[in-house]
mmCIF file of C-alpha atoms in Angstrom:
data_model
loop_
_atom_site.group_PDB
_atom_site.id
_atom_site.type_symbol
_atom_site.label_atom_id
_atom_site.label_comp_id
_atom_site.label_asym_id
_atom_site.label_seq_id
_atom_site.Cartn_x
_atom_site.Cartn_y
_atom_site.Cartn_z
ATOM 1 C CA MET A 1134 -0.331 -0.201 0.083
ATOM 2 C CA ARG A 1135 1.391 3.214 -0.952
ATOM 3 C CA GLN A 1136 1.947 6.289 1.499
ATOM 4 C CA SER A 1137 0.763 9.680 0.721
ATOM 5 C CA LYS A 1138 2.979 12.662 0.719
ATOM 6 C CA GLY A 1139 1.614 14.006 3.696
ATOM 7 C CA THR A 1140 2.277 10.832 5.851
ATOM 8 C CA LYS A 1141 5.995 11.093 4.434
ATOM 9 C CA ARG A 1142 6.340 14.621 5.842
ATOM 10 C CA LYS A 1143 5.118 13.931 9.245
ATOM 11 C CA ARG A 1144 7.741 11.151 9.519
ATOM 12 C CA VAL A 1145 10.616 13.869 8.185
ATOM 13 C CA TRP A 1146 9.098 16.586 10.492
ATOM 14 C CA PRO A 1147 10.183 15.375 13.970
ATOM 15 C CA ARG A 1148 13.543 13.793 12.422
ATOM 16 C CA VAL A 1149 14.499 17.684 11.046
ATOM 17 C CA LEU A 1150 13.710 19.093 14.725
ATOM 18 C CA ILE A 1151 15.436 16.787 16.514
ATOM 19 C CA SER A 1152 18.500 17.383 14.304
ATOM 20 C CA LEU A 1153 18.330 20.995 15.046
ATOM 21 C CA VAL A 1154 18.095 20.681 18.459
ATOM 22 C CA VAL A 1155 21.234 18.696 18.523
ATOM 23 C CA ILE A 1156 22.744 21.528 16.222
ATOM 24 C CA ILE A 1157 21.862 23.787 18.804
ATOM 25 C CA ILE A 1158 22.977 22.357 21.810
ATOM 26 C CA VAL A 1159 26.276 21.142 20.142
ATOM 27 C CA ALA A 1160 26.968 24.746 19.204
ATOM 28 C CA SER A 1161 26.240 26.236 22.559
ATOM 29 C CA LEU A 1162 28.347 24.135 24.449
ATOM 30 C CA ILE A 1163 31.102 25.107 21.731
ATOM 31 C CA ALA A 1164 30.273 28.806 22.530
ATOM 32 C CA LEU A 1165 30.243 27.906 26.234
ATOM 33 C CA TYR A 1166 33.571 26.081 26.049
ATOM 34 C CA TYR A 1167 35.332 28.927 24.172
ATOM 35 C CA LEU A 1168 33.841 31.384 26.361
ATOM 36 C CA PHE A 1169 34.947 29.236 29.472
ATOM 37 C CA ASN A 1170 38.654 29.216 27.893
ATOM 38 C CA PHE A 1171 38.485 33.143 27.377
ATOM 39 C CA ALA A 1172 37.613 33.799 31.309
ATOM 40 C CA PHE A 1173 40.130 30.879 32.474
ATOM 41 C CA SER A 1174 42.776 30.063 30.594
ATOM 42 C CA ARG A 1175 45.999 31.370 30.812
ATOM 43 C CA ASP A 1176 45.863 32.310 27.445
ATOM 44 C CA GLY A 1177 42.252 34.229 27.556
ATOM 45 C CA PHE A 1178 40.992 37.386 28.786
ATOM 46 C CA SER A 1179 43.816 37.835 31.536
ATOM 47 C CA THR A 1180 46.184 38.547 28.548
ATOM 48 C CA GLN A 1181 44.610 41.895 28.394
ATOM 49 C CA LEU A 1182 45.029 43.343 31.549
ATOM 50 C CA GLY A 1183 48.143 44.319 33.277
ATOM 51 C CA GLN A 1184 49.691 45.844 30.220
ATOM 52 C CA GLY A 1185 52.403 48.874 30.740
ATOM 53 C CA VAL A 1186 52.728 48.280 34.710
ATOM 54 C CA ASN A 1187 56.171 49.418 35.701
ATOM 55 C CA THR A 1188 58.359 46.661 36.803
ATOM 56 C CA GLU A 1189 61.718 48.490 37.383
ATOM 57 C CA TRP A 1190 62.050 47.892 41.456
ATOM 58 C CA TYR A 1191 61.502 44.102 40.816
ATOM 59 C CA ASP A 1192 63.797 43.881 37.822
ATOM 60 C CA THR A 1193 66.536 45.901 39.244
ATOM 61 C CA ASN A 1194 66.476 44.045 43.108
ATOM 62 C CA PRO A 1195 67.992 40.447 43.566
ATOM 63 C CA SER A 1196 65.594 38.209 44.587
ATOM 64 C CA GLN A 1197 65.861 34.283 45.354
ATOM 65 C CA THR A 1198 63.562 32.237 43.634
ATOM 66 C CA TRP A 1199 61.484 29.516 45.545
ATOM 67 C CA THR A 1200 59.276 26.694 44.000
ATOM 68 C CA GLN A 1201 56.715 24.410 45.273
ATOM 69 C CA LYS A 1202 54.933 21.768 43.423
ATOM 70 C CA THR A 1203 50.875 21.046 43.045
ATOM 71 C CA LYS A 1204 49.403 17.748 43.586
ATOM 72 C CA SER A 1205 48.679 17.880 40.030
ATOM 73 C CA GLY A 1206 52.442 18.031 39.446
ATOM 74 C CA LEU A 1207 52.618 21.657 38.128
ATOM 75 C CA THR A 1208 55.718 23.856 38.943
ATOM 76 C CA LEU A 1209 55.079 27.161 41.071
ATOM 77 C CA LYS A 1210 57.629 29.567 41.429
ATOM 78 C CA ALA A 1211 57.683 32.824 43.908
ATOM 79 C CA HIS A 1212 60.595 35.417 44.448
ATOM 80 C CA TYR A 1213 61.673 36.274 47.766
ATOM 81 C CA PHE A 1214 63.315 39.541 48.494
ATOM 82 C CA ALA A 1215 65.565 40.051 51.672
ATOM 83 C CA ALA A 1216 65.018 43.137 53.646
ATOM 84 C CA ALA A 1217 67.913 45.752 53.348
ATOM 85 C CA GLN A 1218 68.197 45.144 57.130
ATOM 86 C CA PRO A 1219 67.869 41.718 58.660
ATOM 87 C CA THR A 1220 64.088 41.165 59.953
ATOM 88 C CA ASN A 1221 61.814 38.151 60.953
ATOM 89 C CA LYS A 1222 58.841 39.870 59.317
ATOM 90 C CA THR A 1223 57.918 38.987 55.777
ATOM 91 C CA ILE A 1224 55.038 40.308 53.980
ATOM 92 C CA LEU A 1225 53.648 37.552 51.205
ATOM 93 C CA VAL A 1226 52.110 39.558 48.353
ATOM 94 C CA VAL A 1227 49.800 38.177 46.052
ATOM 95 C CA HIS A 1228 48.843 39.872 42.429
ATOM 96 C CA GLY A 1229 45.608 39.739 41.170
ATOM 97 C CA TYR A 1230 43.993 38.680 37.406
ATOM 98 C CA GLY A 1231 46.179 39.206 34.698
ATOM 99 C CA GLY A 1232 49.127 40.191 36.990
ATOM 100 C CA SER A 1233 52.343 38.542 38.435
ATOM 101 C CA ALA A 1234 54.906 38.918 40.666
ATOM 102 C CA ARG A 1235 56.809 41.034 38.459
ATOM 103 C CA ARG A 1236 53.904 43.301 37.949
ATOM 104 C CA MET A 1237 53.863 43.579 41.658
ATOM 105 C CA SER A 1238 56.864 45.605 41.682
ATOM 106 C CA THR A 1239 55.529 48.910 42.887
ATOM 107 C CA TYR A 1240 53.255 47.191 45.986
ATOM 108 C CA LEU A 1241 56.890 44.837 46.956
ATOM 109 C CA ARG A 1242 58.689 48.306 46.815
ATOM 110 C CA MET A 1243 56.206 49.801 48.969
ATOM 111 C CA PHE A 1244 56.618 46.803 51.734
ATOM 112 C CA HIS A 1245 60.163 46.316 51.129
ATOM 113 C CA ASN A 1246 60.956 50.143 51.510
ATOM 114 C CA GLU A 1247 59.007 49.836 54.950
ATOM 115 C CA GLY A 1248 61.958 47.221 56.361
ATOM 116 C CA TYR A 1249 60.153 43.974 55.445
ATOM 117 C CA ASN A 1250 61.038 40.850 53.575
ATOM 118 C CA VAL A 1251 58.987 39.931 50.793
ATOM 119 C CA LEU A 1252 57.644 36.811 49.085
ATOM 120 C CA ALA A 1253 55.990 37.419 45.895
ATOM 121 C CA PRO A 1254 54.534 34.160 44.070
ATOM 122 C CA ASP A 1255 53.288 33.401 40.813
ATOM 123 C CA ASN A 1256 49.908 31.851 41.049
ATOM 124 C CA GLN A 1257 49.043 28.963 38.813
ATOM 125 C CA ALA A 1258 48.757 29.833 35.246
ATOM 126 C CA PHE A 1259 50.223 33.063 35.581
ATOM 127 C CA GLY A 1260 53.961 34.768 35.467
ATOM 128 C CA GLU A 1261 56.465 32.053 35.679
ATOM 129 C CA SER A 1262 54.180 29.309 37.285
ATOM 130 C CA GLN A 1263 52.609 26.646 35.122
ATOM 131 C CA GLY A 1264 49.223 25.650 34.605
ATOM 132 C CA ARG A 1265 46.622 26.255 31.591
ATOM 133 C CA TYR A 1266 43.444 26.965 33.807
ATOM 134 C CA VAL A 1267 43.157 30.159 36.180
ATOM 135 C CA GLY A 1268 42.256 29.410 39.943
ATOM 136 C CA TYR A 1269 40.973 32.763 40.762
ATOM 137 C CA GLY A 1270 42.171 32.394 44.283
ATOM 138 C CA TRP A 1271 40.155 29.333 45.314
ATOM 139 C CA GLN A 1272 42.769 26.955 43.697
ATOM 140 C CA ASP A 1273 45.640 29.094 44.988
ATOM 141 C CA ARG A 1274 44.835 28.770 48.471
ATOM 142 C CA THR A 1275 46.813 25.370 48.831
ATOM 143 C CA ALA A 1276 49.856 27.135 47.071
ATOM 144 C CA LEU A 1277 50.021 30.357 49.459
ATOM 145 C CA ALA A 1278 49.719 28.114 52.424
ATOM 146 C CA GLY A 1279 52.994 26.337 50.624
ATOM 147 C CA TRP A 1280 54.794 29.341 50.489
ATOM 148 C CA MET A 1281 53.887 30.448 54.195
ATOM 149 C CA ASN A 1282 54.915 27.391 55.177
ATOM 150 C CA GLN A 1283 58.219 28.036 53.150
ATOM 151 C CA ILE A 1284 58.959 31.219 54.954
ATOM 152 C CA ASN A 1285 58.385 29.636 58.322
ATOM 153 C CA GLN A 1286 61.054 27.218 57.140
ATOM 154 C CA TYR A 1287 63.254 29.781 55.964
ATOM 155 C CA ASN A 1288 62.894 31.860 59.329
ATOM 156 C CA PRO A 1289 61.754 29.576 62.132
ATOM 157 C CA HIS A 1290 61.022 32.290 64.317
ATOM 158 C CA GLY A 1291 59.527 34.259 61.978
ATOM 159 C CA GLU A 1292 55.982 36.906 61.496
ATOM 160 C CA ILE A 1293 53.724 36.780 58.288
ATOM 161 C CA GLY A 1294 51.578 39.226 56.945
ATOM 162 C CA MET A 1295 49.461 39.095 54.025
ATOM 163 C CA TYR A 1296 48.617 41.406 51.179
ATOM 164 C CA GLY A 1297 46.454 41.327 47.930
ATOM 165 C CA ILE A 1298 45.144 42.989 45.200
ATOM 166 C CA SER A 1299 42.122 42.243 43.387
ATOM 167 C CA MET A 1300 42.082 38.431 42.847
ATOM 168 C CA GLY A 1301 44.959 37.974 45.119
ATOM 169 C CA ALA A 1302 42.421 39.951 47.759
ATOM 170 C CA SER A 1303 40.244 37.116 47.430
ATOM 171 C CA ALA A 1304 42.698 34.487 47.332
ATOM 172 C CA VAL A 1305 44.098 36.023 50.800
ATOM 173 C CA LEU A 1306 40.358 36.073 51.849
ATOM 174 C CA PHE A 1307 39.816 32.414 50.983
ATOM 175 C CA THR A 1308 43.252 31.337 52.440
ATOM 176 C CA LEU A 1309 42.543 32.916 55.778
ATOM 177 C CA PRO A 1310 41.577 29.136 57.404
ATOM 178 C CA LYS A 1311 44.769 27.846 56.257
ATOM 179 C CA ALA A 1312 46.954 30.541 57.598
ATOM 180 C CA PRO A 1313 49.799 29.006 59.966
ATOM 181 C CA ALA A 1314 49.171 30.677 63.594
ATOM 182 C CA ASN A 1315 52.452 33.187 62.960
ATOM 183 C CA VAL A 1316 50.231 35.118 60.426
ATOM 184 C CA LYS A 1317 49.584 38.899 62.117
ATOM 185 C CA PHE A 1318 47.139 40.424 59.849
ATOM 186 C CA ALA A 1319 45.898 40.445 55.970
ATOM 187 C CA ILE A 1320 45.560 42.884 53.966
ATOM 188 C CA ALA A 1321 42.860 42.631 51.025
ATOM 189 C CA ASP A 1322 42.785 45.994 48.361
ATOM 190 C CA CYS A 1323 39.669 45.578 46.384
ATOM 191 C CA GLY A 1324 38.764 41.414 45.953
ATOM 192 C CA TYR A 1325 35.533 39.904 45.474
ATOM 193 C CA ALA A 1326 33.469 38.198 48.209
ATOM 194 C CA SER A 1327 32.644 34.968 45.381
ATOM 195 C CA ILE A 1328 33.827 33.810 42.094
ATOM 196 C CA GLN A 1329 30.105 33.210 41.228
ATOM 197 C CA GLY A 1330 29.151 36.382 42.279
ATOM 198 C CA GLU A 1331 31.968 38.074 40.421
ATOM 199 C CA LEU A 1332 31.511 36.755 37.634
ATOM 200 C CA GLU A 1333 27.945 36.877 37.425
ATOM 201 C CA TYR A 1334 28.408 40.960 37.802
ATOM 202 C CA GLU A 1335 30.976 40.396 34.534
ATOM 203 C CA LEU A 1336 28.437 38.508 32.614
ATOM 204 C CA GLN A 1337 25.936 41.485 33.201
ATOM 205 C CA HIS A 1338 27.429 44.622 33.404
ATOM 206 C CA LEU A 1339 30.449 44.219 31.132
ATOM 207 C CA PHE A 1340 29.203 41.769 28.729
ATOM 208 C CA HIS A 1341 25.868 41.870 28.555
ATOM 209 C CA LEU A 1342 25.426 38.395 28.695
ATOM 210 C CA PRO A 1343 22.587 36.236 30.681
ATOM 211 C CA THR A 1344 23.789 34.482 33.662
ATOM 212 C CA PHE A 1345 21.737 31.182 33.009
ATOM 213 C CA PRO A 1346 22.720 29.096 31.310
ATOM 214 C CA ILE A 1347 26.187 30.379 31.208
ATOM 215 C CA ILE A 1348 26.717 29.931 34.760
ATOM 216 C CA PRO A 1349 25.972 26.349 35.485
ATOM 217 C CA MET A 1350 27.838 25.309 32.397
ATOM 218 C CA GLU A 1351 30.908 26.974 33.242
ATOM 219 C CA ARG A 1352 30.815 25.553 36.865
ATOM 220 C CA ILE A 1353 30.940 21.879 34.741
ATOM 221 C CA TYR A 1354 33.412 22.793 32.573
ATOM 222 C CA SER A 1355 35.354 24.433 35.895
ATOM 223 C CA ARG A 1356 34.972 21.005 37.520
ATOM 224 C CA ILE A 1357 36.184 19.068 34.185
ATOM 225 C CA LEU A 1358 38.881 21.046 33.167
ATOM 226 C CA ALA A 1359 40.146 22.968 35.849
ATOM 227 C CA GLY A 1360 39.731 20.284 38.644
ATOM 228 C CA TYR A 1361 37.242 23.031 40.960
ATOM 229 C CA ASP A 1362 34.129 24.180 41.744
ATOM 230 C CA PHE A 1363 34.091 27.968 41.413
ATOM 231 C CA ALA A 1364 31.007 28.195 43.340
ATOM 232 C CA ASP A 1365 32.407 27.150 46.461
ATOM 233 C CA ALA A 1366 34.533 30.146 46.878
ATOM 234 C CA ASN A 1367 32.689 32.328 49.238
ATOM 235 C CA THR A 1368 34.074 34.623 52.251
ATOM 236 C CA SER A 1369 30.834 33.846 53.891
ATOM 237 C CA GLN A 1370 32.476 30.884 54.681
ATOM 238 C CA THR A 1371 36.313 31.278 54.638
ATOM 239 C CA LEU A 1372 35.871 34.657 56.716
ATOM 240 C CA LYS A 1373 33.019 33.514 59.788
ATOM 241 C CA HIS A 1374 35.494 32.457 62.286
ATOM 242 C CA ASN A 1375 38.373 34.679 61.182
ATOM 243 C CA GLN A 1376 40.305 35.986 64.024
ATOM 244 C CA ILE A 1377 43.466 37.466 61.811
ATOM 245 C CA PRO A 1378 42.981 40.929 61.652
ATOM 246 C CA LEU A 1379 41.739 42.248 58.429
ATOM 247 C CA PHE A 1380 41.987 45.712 56.307
ATOM 248 C CA ILE A 1381 39.593 45.497 53.332
ATOM 249 C CA ILE A 1382 40.390 48.762 51.088
ATOM 250 C CA HIS A 1383 38.219 49.012 47.837
ATOM 251 C CA GLY A 1384 37.751 51.965 45.593
ATOM 252 C CA ASP A 1385 34.505 53.464 45.192
ATOM 253 C CA GLN A 1386 34.640 54.003 41.766
ATOM 254 C CA ASP A 1387 35.146 50.206 40.847
ATOM 255 C CA HIS A 1388 33.604 48.955 37.851
ATOM 256 C CA LEU A 1389 35.251 45.699 37.403
ATOM 257 C CA VAL A 1390 34.775 44.392 41.407
ATOM 258 C CA PRO A 1391 32.129 46.667 42.589
ATOM 259 C CA THR A 1392 32.286 48.086 46.056
ATOM 260 C CA ARG A 1393 29.529 45.933 47.214
ATOM 261 C CA PHE A 1394 31.964 43.596 47.836
ATOM 262 C CA ALA A 1395 34.379 45.701 50.228
ATOM 263 C CA TYR A 1396 31.129 45.905 52.646
ATOM 264 C CA GLU A 1397 30.264 42.196 51.793
ATOM 265 C CA ASN A 1398 33.800 40.767 52.757
ATOM 266 C CA TYR A 1399 33.763 43.317 56.235
ATOM 267 C CA ARG A 1400 30.304 41.886 56.850
ATOM 268 C CA ASN A 1401 31.571 38.159 56.495
ATOM 269 C CA ASN A 1402 34.576 38.517 58.777
ATOM 270 C CA GLY A 1403 33.899 37.088 61.871
ATOM 271 C CA GLY A 1404 36.681 38.662 64.046
ATOM 272 C CA LYS A 1405 36.548 41.858 65.839
ATOM 273 C CA GLN A 1406 39.909 43.369 64.791
ATOM 274 C CA LYS A 1407 39.101 44.638 61.174
ATOM 275 C CA GLN A 1408 39.046 47.965 59.249
ATOM 276 C CA LEU A 1409 37.647 49.066 56.056
ATOM 277 C CA TRP A 1410 38.711 51.980 53.807
ATOM 278 C CA ILE A 1411 36.813 53.050 50.468
ATOM 279 C CA VAL A 1412 38.945 55.274 48.793
ATOM 280 C CA LYS A 1413 36.944 58.419 46.922
ATOM 281 C CA GLY A 1414 37.246 58.458 43.187
ATOM 282 C CA ALA A 1415 39.419 54.989 42.825
ATOM 283 C CA GLY A 1416 38.478 52.612 40.046
ATOM 284 C CA HIS A 1417 39.455 48.853 40.058
ATOM 285 C CA ALA A 1418 43.115 48.381 41.628
ATOM 286 C CA GLN A 1419 43.611 52.203 41.596
ATOM 287 C CA SER A 1420 43.396 53.377 45.444
ATOM 288 C CA LYS A 1421 47.351 53.533 45.401
ATOM 289 C CA GLN A 1422 47.457 55.321 42.291
ATOM 290 C CA VAL A 1423 44.348 58.028 44.037
ATOM 291 C CA ASP A 1424 46.513 58.579 47.075
ATOM 292 C CA PRO A 1425 49.899 56.822 46.830
ATOM 293 C CA GLU A 1426 50.778 58.580 50.528
ATOM 294 C CA LEU A 1427 48.119 58.224 52.443
ATOM 295 C CA TYR A 1428 48.049 54.259 51.263
ATOM 296 C CA GLN A 1429 51.326 53.698 52.536
ATOM 297 C CA GLU A 1430 50.680 55.594 55.369
ATOM 298 C CA LYS A 1431 47.794 53.563 56.175
ATOM 299 C CA THR A 1432 48.942 50.048 54.983
ATOM 300 C CA ALA A 1433 52.493 50.802 56.612
ATOM 301 C CA GLU A 1434 50.527 51.576 60.000
ATOM 302 C CA PHE A 1435 48.508 48.595 59.961
ATOM 303 C CA ALA A 1436 51.289 45.702 59.377
ATOM 304 C CA LYS A 1437 53.703 47.711 62.137
ATOM 305 C CA ARG A 1438 50.420 47.484 64.231
ATOM 306 C CA TRP A 1439 49.797 44.213 64.179
ATOM 307 C CA PHE A 1440 53.798 42.904 63.438
ATOM 308 C CA ASP A 1441 54.155 44.667 66.759
ATOM 309 C CA GLN A 1442 51.911 42.909 69.291
#
């Protein structure tokens, strides 16, 4: 019995629709994969930031190269600059997204001029450290704790301060629960409270893209490719029981990491020894440039106060 043309069309259309759906899904997964690499790969968006930074102090001062291995076998590097006069006080200085130890030159000089040893690591997937995917401060916690352990091995009777800017500030805030007992203070300049919150903000306000389904899919890619779930990173947990004195700095004109994160981090911190400075007229990571003398005065005062306790 011969089939009518109408019957054949009815059978063909479901196949066409299924094929279209499959094509759309595959294309979306590919697009989201490229978006993930744009945000998380060391060859992605981070390469567009941090250009033209003055590195003269870093380049002209002698340092020791320190290394450590991650569980996955990556080699991470840091540079240790001994103080001009022997001291047992060392500040761990952590760079931001798109940065490196070398690009933290102005901050290294600032603390070094105050008479401290400084250790500047290159976080995974930045500078001289290996790695394909950025840890956004969360995956860097173990390495930062490792650098502080190395400081203690190098100087068993020493004291440590922590300083971070942007992603480095969040790395410091995420690492505080892992900090050794001789960490006397932490300074966090323009850090976000959660990786997911920061990514959602950037998608909506900088790239004008929807958070769904992008964020759920990026979480999957992050777990599979980068080895961590960025939704776990939140200072509501890492600062809840923190008793290490904390100084939070943020510009009131920050349109990359919004200023609301400074207030959120301040509220999340469970300890009473905390300080908040909102710098008027400062954009992202520009507080020191807006008022360099006051910035150095306030950070030096905070460091001296808690090192001398």
